[in-house]
Structures are given as C-alpha cells and as structure tokens.
PDB file of C-alpha atoms in Angstrom:
ATOM      1  CA  MET A   1       0.000   0.000   0.000  1.00  0.00           C
ATOM      2  CA  GLU A   2       2.803   2.398   0.884  1.00  0.00           C
ATOM      3  CA  ALA A   3       4.579   1.633  -2.398  1.00  0.00           C
ATOM      4  CA  ALA A   4       1.383   2.390  -4.347  1.00  0.00           C
ATOM      5  CA  GLY A   5       0.998   5.720  -2.533  1.00  0.00           C
ATOM      6  CA  LYS A   6       4.614   6.625  -3.273  1.00  0.00           C
ATOM      7  CA  TRP A   7       4.161   5.694  -6.924  1.00  0.00           C
ATOM      8  CA  LEU A   8       0.971   7.793  -7.147  1.00  0.00           C
ATOM      9  CA  GLU A   9       2.641  10.829  -5.541  1.00  0.00           C
ATOM     10  CA  ASP A  10       5.642  10.557  -7.852  1.00  0.00           C
ATOM     11  CA  ALA A  11       3.454  10.040 -10.925  1.00  0.00           C
ATOM     12  CA  LEU A  12       1.337  13.093 -10.060  1.00  0.00           C
ATOM     13  CA  LEU A  13       4.449  15.198  -9.528  1.00  0.00           C
ATOM     14  CA  VAL A  14       6.075  14.131 -12.802  1.00  0.00           C
ATOM     15  CA  GLY A  15       2.832  14.439 -14.746  1.00  0.00           C
ATOM     16  CA  LEU A  16       2.102  17.911 -13.407  1.00  0.00           C
ATOM     17  CA  PHE A  17       5.661  19.070 -14.022  1.00  0.00           C
ATOM     18  CA  VAL A  18       5.651  17.816 -17.622  1.00  0.00           C
ATOM     19  CA  ALA A  19       2.231  19.383 -18.251  1.00  0.00           C
ATOM     20  CA  LEU A  20       3.371  22.663 -16.685  1.00  0.00           C
ATOM     21  CA  THR A  21       6.495  22.731 -18.837  1.00  0.00           C
ATOM     22  CA  LEU A  22       4.539  22.016 -22.017  1.00  0.00           C
ATOM     23  CA  LEU A  23       1.940  24.666 -21.174  1.00  0.00           C
ATOM     24  CA  VAL A  24       4.540  27.336 -20.450  1.00  0.00           C
ATOM     25  CA  VAL A  25       6.466  26.553 -23.644  1.00  0.00           C
ATOM     26  CA  ALA A  26       3.239  26.639 -25.658  1.00  0.00           C
ATOM     27  CA  GLN A  27       2.299  29.993 -24.113  1.00  0.00           C
ATOM     28  CA  ILE A  28       5.714  31.465 -24.981  1.00  0.00           C
ATOM     29  CA  VAL A  29       5.620  30.157 -28.554  1.00  0.00           C
ATOM     30  CA  LEU A  30       2.046  31.319 -29.133  1.00  0.00           C
ATOM     31  CA  ARG A  31       2.764  34.784 -27.747  1.00  0.00           C
ATOM     32  CA  ASN A  32       5.970  35.270 -29.739  1.00  0.00           C
ATOM     33  CA  ILE A  33       4.755  33.810 -33.028  1.00  0.00           C
ATOM     34  CA  GLY A  34       1.065  34.544 -33.113  1.00  0.00           C
ATOM     35  CA  SER A  35       0.664  37.307 -30.522  1.00  0.00           C
ATOM     36  CA  ALA A  36      -1.872  35.063 -28.826  1.00  0.00           C
ATOM     37  CA  GLY A  37      -2.044  32.428 -26.129  1.00  0.00           C
ATOM     38  CA  PHE A  38      -4.454  30.429 -24.063  1.00  0.00           C
ATOM     39  CA  LEU A  39      -6.731  32.758 -22.090  1.00  0.00           C
ATOM     40  CA  TRP A  40      -6.758  30.286 -19.201  1.00  0.00           C
ATOM     41  CA  GLY A  41      -3.034  29.493 -19.468  1.00  0.00           C
ATOM     42  CA  ASP A  42      -1.660  31.876 -16.845  1.00  0.00           C
ATOM     43  CA  GLY A  43      -4.282  30.905 -14.282  1.00  0.00           C
ATOM     44  CA  LEU A  44      -3.661  27.209 -14.874  1.00  0.00           C
ATOM     45  CA  VAL A  45       0.099  27.746 -14.485  1.00  0.00           C
ATOM     46  CA  ARG A  46      -0.488  29.305 -11.049  1.00  0.00           C
ATOM     47  CA  VAL A  47      -2.715  26.401  -9.996  1.00  0.00           C
ATOM     48  CA  MET A  48      -0.192  23.845 -11.245  1.00  0.00           C
ATOM     49  CA  VAL A  49       2.643  25.541  -9.372  1.00  0.00           C
ATOM     50  CA  LEU A  50       0.573  25.376  -6.177  1.00  0.00           C
ATOM     51  CA  TRP A  51      -0.124  21.664  -6.694  1.00  0.00           C
ATOM     52  CA  ILE A  52       3.513  20.890  -7.530  1.00  0.00           C
ATOM     53  CA  ALA A  53       4.704  22.780  -4.450  1.00  0.00           C
ATOM     54  CA  LEU A  54       2.337  20.927  -2.096  1.00  0.00           C
ATOM     55  CA  LEU A  55       2.904  17.519  -3.692  1.00  0.00           C
ATOM     56  CA  GLY A  56       6.654  18.153  -3.552  1.00  0.00           C
ATOM     57  CA  ALA A  57       6.398  18.997   0.143  1.00  0.00           C
ATOM     58  CA  VAL A  58       4.385  15.822   0.752  1.00  0.00           C
ATOM     59  CA  ALA A  59       7.023  13.762  -1.086  1.00  0.00           C
ATOM     60  CA  ALA A  60       9.800  15.482   0.875  1.00  0.00           C
ATOM     61  CA  SER A  61       8.069  14.618   4.142  1.00  0.00           C
ATOM     62  CA  ARG A  62       7.765  11.019   2.968  1.00  0.00           C
ATOM     63  CA  ASP A  63      11.456  10.667   2.156  1.00  0.00           C
ATOM     64  CA  GLN A  64      12.825  12.845   4.990  1.00  0.00           C
ATOM     65  CA  LYS A  65      14.293  15.173   2.336  1.00  0.00           C
ATOM     66  CA  HIS A  66      12.727  18.374   3.624  1.00  0.00           C
ATOM     67  CA  ILE A  67      14.738  21.511   4.267  1.00  0.00           C
ATOM     68  CA  ALA A  68      16.209  21.445   7.744  1.00  0.00           C
ATOM     69  CA  ILE A  69      18.473  23.718   9.728  1.00  0.00           C
ATOM     70  CA  ASP A  70      20.600  21.343  11.762  1.00  0.00           C
ATOM     71  CA  LEU A  71      22.175  23.872  14.063  1.00  0.00           C
ATOM     72  CA  ALA A  72      21.474  21.614  17.045  1.00  0.00           C
ATOM     73  CA  ARG A  73      23.572  18.809  15.567  1.00  0.00           C
ATOM     74  CA  ARG A  74      26.510  21.163  15.202  1.00  0.00           C
ATOM     75  CA  LEU A  75      26.278  22.767  18.621  1.00  0.00           C
ATOM     76  CA  LEU A  76      24.850  20.112  20.947  1.00  0.00           C
ATOM     77  CA  PRO A  77      26.198  16.699  21.927  1.00  0.00           C
ATOM     78  CA  PRO A  78      24.581  13.608  20.349  1.00  0.00           C
ATOM     79  CA  SER A  79      22.634  12.829  23.520  1.00  0.00           C
ATOM     80  CA  PHE A  80      20.369  15.831  22.739  1.00  0.00           C
ATOM     81  CA  TRP A  81      19.708  14.905  19.102  1.00  0.00           C
ATOM     82  CA  ARG A  82      16.961  12.321  19.636  1.00  0.00           C
ATOM     83  CA  PRO A  83      14.855  14.389  22.070  1.00  0.00           C
ATOM     84  CA  LEU A  84      15.166  17.424  19.809  1.00  0.00           C
ATOM     85  CA  SER A  85      14.181  15.399  16.747  1.00  0.00           C
ATOM     86  CA  ILE A  86      11.078  14.163  18.617  1.00  0.00           C
ATOM     87  CA  ILE A  87      10.149  17.736  19.547  1.00  0.00           C
ATOM     88  CA  ALA A  88      10.767  18.949  15.986  1.00  0.00           C
ATOM     89  CA  ALA A  89       8.629  16.174  14.473  1.00  0.00           C
ATOM     90  CA  ALA A  90       5.808  16.819  16.967  1.00  0.00           C
ATOM     91  CA  PHE A  91       5.959  20.575  16.340  1.00  0.00           C
ATOM     92  CA  THR A  92       5.918  20.081  12.564  1.00  0.00           C
ATOM     93  CA  ALA A  93       2.988  17.652  12.783  1.00  0.00           C
ATOM     94  CA  THR A  94       1.076  20.165  14.907  1.00  0.00           C
ATOM     95  CA  VAL A  95       1.773  23.116  12.593  1.00  0.00           C
ATOM     96  CA  CYS A  96       0.814  21.082   9.521  1.00  0.00           C
ATOM     97  CA  GLY A  97      -2.355  19.972  11.329  1.00  0.00           C
ATOM     98  CA  PHE A  98      -3.342  23.577  12.017  1.00  0.00           C
ATOM     99  CA  LEU A  99      -2.547  24.531   8.414  1.00  0.00           C
ATOM    100  CA  SER A 100      -4.705  21.660   7.186  1.00  0.00           C
ATOM    101  CA  TYR A 101      -7.605  22.702   9.414  1.00  0.00           C
ATOM    102  CA  TYR A 102      -7.505  26.371   8.448  1.00  0.00           C
ATOM    103  CA  SER A 103      -6.988  25.649   4.772  1.00  0.00           C
ATOM    104  CA  TRP A 104     -10.044  23.372   4.951  1.00  0.00           C
ATOM    105  CA  ILE A 105     -12.015  26.342   6.291  1.00  0.00           C
ATOM    106  CA  PHE A 106     -10.674  28.413   3.393  1.00  0.00           C
ATOM    107  CA  VAL A 107     -11.759  25.769   0.851  1.00  0.00           C
ATOM    108  CA  ARG A 108     -15.156  25.386   2.521  1.00  0.00           C
ATOM    109  CA  ASP A 109     -15.725  29.145   2.414  1.00  0.00           C
ATOM    110  CA  SER A 110     -14.568  29.326  -1.184  1.00  0.00           C
ATOM    111  CA  ARG A 111     -17.132  26.674  -2.065  1.00  0.00           C
ATOM    112  CA  ALA A 112     -19.880  28.437  -0.098  1.00  0.00           C
ATOM    113  CA  PHE A 113     -19.190  31.764  -1.825  1.00  0.00           C
ATOM    114  CA  GLY A 114     -19.113  30.135  -5.270  1.00  0.00           C
ATOM    115  CA  ASP A 115     -15.597  31.275  -6.170  1.00  0.00           C
ATOM    116  CA  THR A 116     -14.468  30.253  -9.655  1.00  0.00           C
ATOM    117  CA  LEU A 117     -11.170  29.860 -11.473  1.00  0.00           C
ATOM    118  CA  LEU A 118     -10.238  29.319 -15.118  1.00  0.00           C
ATOM    119  CA  GLY A 119     -13.594  30.464 -16.338  1.00  0.00           C
ATOM    120  CA  ASP A 120     -16.452  28.784 -14.551  1.00  0.00           C
ATOM    121  CA  TRP A 121     -14.618  25.986 -12.702  1.00  0.00           C
ATOM    122  CA  PRO A 122     -15.274  25.901  -8.950  1.00  0.00           C
ATOM    123  CA  ALA A 123     -12.157  27.231  -7.204  1.00  0.00           C
ATOM    124  CA  TRP A 124     -12.478  24.805  -4.317  1.00  0.00           C
ATOM    125  CA  LEU A 125     -11.594  21.882  -6.620  1.00  0.00           C
ATOM    126  CA  PHE A 126      -8.194  23.423  -7.279  1.00  0.00           C
ATOM    127  CA  GLN A 127      -7.726  24.473  -3.657  1.00  0.00           C
ATOM    128  CA  LEU A 128      -8.334  20.996  -2.211  1.00  0.00           C
ATOM    129  CA  ILE A 129      -4.604  20.277  -2.404  1.00  0.00           C
ATOM    130  CA  LEU A 130      -4.081  22.648   0.540  1.00  0.00           C
ATOM    131  CA  PRO A 131      -5.933  20.755   3.299  1.00  0.00           C
ATOM    132  CA  VAL A 132      -5.121  17.350   1.806  1.00  0.00           C
ATOM    133  CA  GLY A 133      -1.410  18.108   1.409  1.00  0.00           C
ATOM    134  CA  PHE A 134      -1.025  19.563   4.888  1.00  0.00           C
ATOM    135  CA  ALA A 135      -3.023  16.679   6.411  1.00  0.00           C
ATOM    136  CA  LEU A 136      -0.725  14.161   4.731  1.00  0.00           C
ATOM    137  CA  MET A 137       2.341  16.000   5.993  1.00  0.00           C
ATOM    138  CA  SER A 138       0.888  16.200   9.493  1.00  0.00           C
ATOM    139  CA  TYR A 139       0.186  12.461   9.428  1.00  0.00           C
ATOM    140  CA  ARG A 140       3.687  11.655   8.241  1.00  0.00           C
ATOM    141  CA  TYR A 141       5.385  13.831  10.831  1.00  0.00           C
ATOM    142  CA  ALA A 142       3.173  12.416  13.587  1.00  0.00           C
ATOM    143  CA  LEU A 143       4.220   8.909  12.527  1.00  0.00           C
ATOM    144  CA  ASP A 144       7.834  10.034  12.422  1.00  0.00           C
ATOM    145  CA  CYS A 145       7.484  11.428  15.953  1.00  0.00           C
ATOM    146  CA  LEU A 146       6.027   8.138  17.199  1.00  0.00           C
ATOM    147  CA  ARG A 147       8.772   6.152  15.472  1.00  0.00           C
ATOM    148  CA  ARG A 148      11.421   8.329  17.062  1.00  0.00           C
ATOM    149  CA  ILE A 149       9.823   7.911  20.502  1.00  0.00           C
ATOM    150  CA  ALA A 150       9.800   4.134  19.986  1.00  0.00           C
ATOM    151  CA  GLY A 151      13.411   4.263  18.789  1.00  0.00           C
ATOM    152  CA  VAL A 152      12.551   3.018  15.306  1.00  0.00           C
ATOM    153  CA  THR A 153      14.134   4.908  12.434  1.00  0.00           C
ATOM    154  CA  ARG A 154      13.864   4.406   8.706  1.00  0.00           C
TER     155      ARG A 154
END
C-alpha cells in the first residue's frame, strides 16, 4: 500500500511538471509567433505551481528530504539529538495539522461563496490540495514522531 501511494505521488508530480512545462512553452511560442495564447493558461500555471509545491512537500516529508536547519547537531552533543528530533517532528505535525484545518475552512468558504477559477470551474476543486497536502504532511510527521519515541528509524 505504501509503495502504491509513493508511486501515485511521484506520478502526479512528474505528470504535473511535464504538463506545466509544455503549457509554459506553448504559451511562450504562441505569444511570440502569433501574438496570442491560451486565455486560461496563466491561471492554470499558477494552480499547477501550487499543486507541484504541495505535492513536492508531501514527497519530501515522505522521504525525509525536507529543508532542515541542523544547528542543534553542530552545537549540541549527540545525547540531545533524539529528544530534539522528537520535539521537531511533533511541532511540525502540529503546525501542519493547524494549516490543514484552516486551509479546509478556506476551501469550505470558497465553495460556499461560489468562487471560480479558469472560467467557470469551482475554485475549491483546485484548492483541495491545501488541506489534503497539509493533512498528509501532518500524518507523516506524527508517525515520524512516534517512530522516534519508539526508537525506530527508517
């Protein structure tokens, strides 16, 4: 199950990145050659960048490849590293949980107000990546915290 989830995340990331690249190149070519472009192109590029950023953050949390400032490892003795890593994972899980909750409120309100993007598409469909992405990251960091408490590392 975990392998299927990893494959799906990676496939979504690669697919979105390829589609984004093709769309941007098409927009540039159409604007330079024909003085035209897709009316919805710029809006879709912004949405795709948002999705790629959140999916990339989810993948980074999965593989422990997120950006980290390891000042503690340079300044403190190794006996402090494990407790600090537990605190950091718990803090990150909590922050991502709050971000998921408040982004869900944002999406819910966007749906209630009937916001639209790219013409007449409901904006909340494109914004769903926010609560889902942050919830996945919160879940992963909570699991990481529990693993660290139990002394199990990947």
